[in-house]
C-alpha cells in the first residue's frame, strides 16, 4: 500500500478532489449499471443514483455509516477521471425522483 501511495503522489491529479464540500462522480463498471454518487468532503457518499438498463434510476440518500458507506479516497488520482459536473449529477438525480437541491 505504501508503494501504491508513493506512485499516486507522483501523479499531478493526486489530491485534486480534497478540500471540496461536494464531489460528483460517475462510475461505470463492465456489467454493472452506471452509478452517480455525490461525495462529501470526507469521501462518504451522501446520495447516489443507479441507472437500470432502461435509463430509469433508483435514488438513495445515504448516511456515513462505515460498514455500508465506506469513504472513497479523495487523494486517489484515478477518481479525478470519474468526476462529473454538479449540474449533470443534479439532472440525473431529479430524473430518478430525488431532490436535486443538496
PDB file of C-alpha atoms in Angstrom:
ATOM      1  CA  UNK A   1       0.000   0.000   0.000  1.00  0.00           C
ATOM      2  CA  UNK A   2       2.884   2.318   0.735  1.00  0.00           C
ATOM      3  CA  UNK A   3       4.309   1.776  -2.764  1.00  0.00           C
ATOM      4  CA  UNK A   4       0.906   2.456  -4.331  1.00  0.00           C
ATOM      5  CA  UNK A   5       0.553   5.740  -2.409  1.00  0.00           C
ATOM      6  CA  UNK A   6       4.087   6.780  -3.385  1.00  0.00           C
ATOM      7  CA  UNK A   7       3.200   6.186  -7.029  1.00  0.00           C
ATOM      8  CA  UNK A   8      -0.033   8.175  -6.639  1.00  0.00           C
ATOM      9  CA  UNK A   9       1.856  11.119  -5.150  1.00  0.00           C
ATOM     10  CA  UNK A  10       3.925  11.392  -8.329  1.00  0.00           C
ATOM     11  CA  UNK A  11       0.772  11.985 -10.409  1.00  0.00           C
ATOM     12  CA  UNK A  12      -0.403  15.565 -10.961  1.00  0.00           C
ATOM     13  CA  UNK A  13      -4.020  14.657 -10.084  1.00  0.00           C
ATOM     14  CA  UNK A  14      -3.050  13.393  -6.608  1.00  0.00           C
ATOM     15  CA  UNK A  15      -5.346  15.031  -4.039  1.00  0.00           C
ATOM     16  CA  UNK A  16      -7.250  17.068  -6.642  1.00  0.00           C
ATOM     17  CA  UNK A  17     -10.606  16.167  -5.060  1.00  0.00           C
ATOM     18  CA  UNK A  18      -9.563  17.006  -1.494  1.00  0.00           C
ATOM     19  CA  UNK A  19     -10.974  20.193   0.011  1.00  0.00           C
ATOM     20  CA  UNK A  20     -14.281  20.249  -1.865  1.00  0.00           C
ATOM     21  CA  UNK A  21     -17.585  20.243   0.033  1.00  0.00           C
ATOM     22  CA  UNK A  22     -19.175  18.001  -2.618  1.00  0.00           C
ATOM     23  CA  UNK A  23     -17.725  15.876  -5.406  1.00  0.00           C
ATOM     24  CA  UNK A  24     -19.957  14.348  -8.092  1.00  0.00           C
ATOM     25  CA  UNK A  25     -18.860  11.157  -9.771  1.00  0.00           C
ATOM     26  CA  UNK A  26     -19.846   8.698 -12.494  1.00  0.00           C
ATOM     27  CA  UNK A  27     -18.762   5.102 -12.030  1.00  0.00           C
ATOM     28  CA  UNK A  28     -19.170   2.696 -14.940  1.00  0.00           C
ATOM     29  CA  UNK A  29     -18.073  -0.904 -14.444  1.00  0.00           C
ATOM     30  CA  UNK A  30     -18.164  -3.604 -17.153  1.00  0.00           C
ATOM     31  CA  UNK A  31     -21.511  -5.269 -16.446  1.00  0.00           C
ATOM     32  CA  UNK A  32     -22.874  -3.011 -13.710  1.00  0.00           C
ATOM     33  CA  UNK A  33     -25.317  -0.154 -14.328  1.00  0.00           C
ATOM     34  CA  UNK A  34     -23.914   3.400 -14.158  1.00  0.00           C
ATOM     35  CA  UNK A  35     -23.733   4.822 -10.650  1.00  0.00           C
ATOM     36  CA  UNK A  36     -23.745   8.539  -9.847  1.00  0.00           C
ATOM     37  CA  UNK A  37     -22.635   9.155  -6.256  1.00  0.00           C
ATOM     38  CA  UNK A  38     -22.274  12.527  -4.590  1.00  0.00           C
ATOM     39  CA  UNK A  39     -19.411  12.511  -2.093  1.00  0.00           C
ATOM     40  CA  UNK A  40     -18.937  14.819   0.872  1.00  0.00           C
ATOM     41  CA  UNK A  41     -15.594  16.355   1.842  1.00  0.00           C
ATOM     42  CA  UNK A  42     -14.635  13.190   3.733  1.00  0.00           C
ATOM     43  CA  UNK A  43     -15.297  10.913   0.744  1.00  0.00           C
ATOM     44  CA  UNK A  44     -18.573   9.411   2.011  1.00  0.00           C
ATOM     45  CA  UNK A  45     -21.437   9.091  -0.461  1.00  0.00           C
ATOM     46  CA  UNK A  46     -24.265  11.378   0.681  1.00  0.00           C
ATOM     47  CA  UNK A  47     -26.600  10.284  -2.092  1.00  0.00           C
ATOM     48  CA  UNK A  48     -26.429   8.005  -5.090  1.00  0.00           C
ATOM     49  CA  UNK A  49     -28.356   7.214  -8.259  1.00  0.00           C
ATOM     50  CA  UNK A  50     -28.004   3.897 -10.059  1.00  0.00           C
ATOM     51  CA  UNK A  51     -29.439   3.678 -13.589  1.00  0.00           C
ATOM     52  CA  UNK A  52     -31.013   0.473 -14.843  1.00  0.00           C
ATOM     53  CA  UNK A  53     -30.947  -0.816 -18.420  1.00  0.00           C
ATOM     54  CA  UNK A  54     -33.940   1.350 -19.382  1.00  0.00           C
ATOM     55  CA  UNK A  55     -32.243   4.522 -18.151  1.00  0.00           C
ATOM     56  CA  UNK A  56     -34.538   4.754 -15.141  1.00  0.00           C
ATOM     57  CA  UNK A  57     -32.835   5.493 -11.862  1.00  0.00           C
ATOM     58  CA  UNK A  58     -33.048   4.433  -8.277  1.00  0.00           C
ATOM     59  CA  UNK A  59     -32.016   7.218  -5.927  1.00  0.00           C
ATOM     60  CA  UNK A  60     -30.959   6.957  -2.308  1.00  0.00           C
ATOM     61  CA  UNK A  61     -29.821   9.387   0.344  1.00  0.00           C
ATOM     62  CA  UNK A  62     -27.079   7.850   2.456  1.00  0.00           C
ATOM     63  CA  UNK A  63     -25.581   8.374   5.863  1.00  0.00           C
ATOM     64  CA  UNK A  64     -21.942   7.990   6.840  1.00  0.00           C
ATOM     65  CA  UNK A  65     -22.132   4.545   8.439  1.00  0.00           C
ATOM     66  CA  UNK A  66     -18.804   2.828   7.862  1.00  0.00           C
ATOM     67  CA  UNK A  67     -19.860  -0.755   7.065  1.00  0.00           C
ATOM     68  CA  UNK A  68     -22.388   0.320   4.454  1.00  0.00           C
ATOM     69  CA  UNK A  69     -20.805   3.509   3.175  1.00  0.00           C
ATOM     70  CA  UNK A  70     -17.001   3.391   3.404  1.00  0.00           C
ATOM     71  CA  UNK A  71     -15.289   6.608   2.274  1.00  0.00           C
ATOM     72  CA  UNK A  72     -13.688   6.960  -1.123  1.00  0.00           C
ATOM     73  CA  UNK A  73     -10.036   8.024  -1.115  1.00  0.00           C
ATOM     74  CA  UNK A  74     -10.228  11.587  -2.415  1.00  0.00           C
ATOM     75  CA  UNK A  75      -6.429  11.614  -2.813  1.00  0.00           C
ATOM     76  CA  UNK A  76      -6.657   8.819  -5.424  1.00  0.00           C
ATOM     77  CA  UNK A  77      -5.743  10.393  -8.780  1.00  0.00           C
ATOM     78  CA  UNK A  78      -7.805   7.778 -10.652  1.00  0.00           C
ATOM     79  CA  UNK A  79     -11.007   9.260  -9.206  1.00  0.00           C
ATOM     80  CA  UNK A  80     -10.414  12.576 -10.970  1.00  0.00           C
ATOM     81  CA  UNK A  81     -11.222  10.923 -14.316  1.00  0.00           C
ATOM     82  CA  UNK A  82     -14.637   9.912 -12.957  1.00  0.00           C
ATOM     83  CA  UNK A  83     -15.641  13.357 -11.723  1.00  0.00           C
ATOM     84  CA  UNK A  84     -18.636  14.982 -13.423  1.00  0.00           C
ATOM     85  CA  UNK A  85     -20.278  18.387 -13.268  1.00  0.00           C
ATOM     86  CA  UNK A  86     -22.673  19.019 -10.352  1.00  0.00           C
ATOM     87  CA  UNK A  87     -25.433  20.119 -12.765  1.00  0.00           C
ATOM     88  CA  UNK A  88     -25.176  16.839 -14.676  1.00  0.00           C
ATOM     89  CA  UNK A  89     -25.459  14.897 -11.436  1.00  0.00           C
ATOM     90  CA  UNK A  90     -28.429  17.032 -10.303  1.00  0.00           C
ATOM     91  CA  UNK A  91     -30.262  16.322 -13.569  1.00  0.00           C
ATOM     92  CA  UNK A  92     -29.742  12.562 -13.145  1.00  0.00           C
ATOM     93  CA  UNK A  93     -30.842  12.792  -9.508  1.00  0.00           C
ATOM     94  CA  UNK A  94     -34.000  14.722 -10.447  1.00  0.00           C
ATOM     95  CA  UNK A  95     -34.870  12.246 -13.216  1.00  0.00           C
ATOM     96  CA  UNK A  96     -34.581   9.423 -10.686  1.00  0.00           C
ATOM     97  CA  UNK A  97     -37.064  11.157  -8.396  1.00  0.00           C
ATOM     98  CA  UNK A  98     -34.618  12.534  -5.854  1.00  0.00           C
ATOM     99  CA  UNK A  99     -34.333  16.057  -4.521  1.00  0.00           C
ATOM    100  CA  UNK A 100     -31.860  17.874  -6.802  1.00  0.00           C
ATOM    101  CA  UNK A 101     -31.022  20.571  -4.261  1.00  0.00           C
ATOM    102  CA  UNK A 102     -28.386  19.287  -1.869  1.00  0.00           C
TER     103      UNK A 102
END
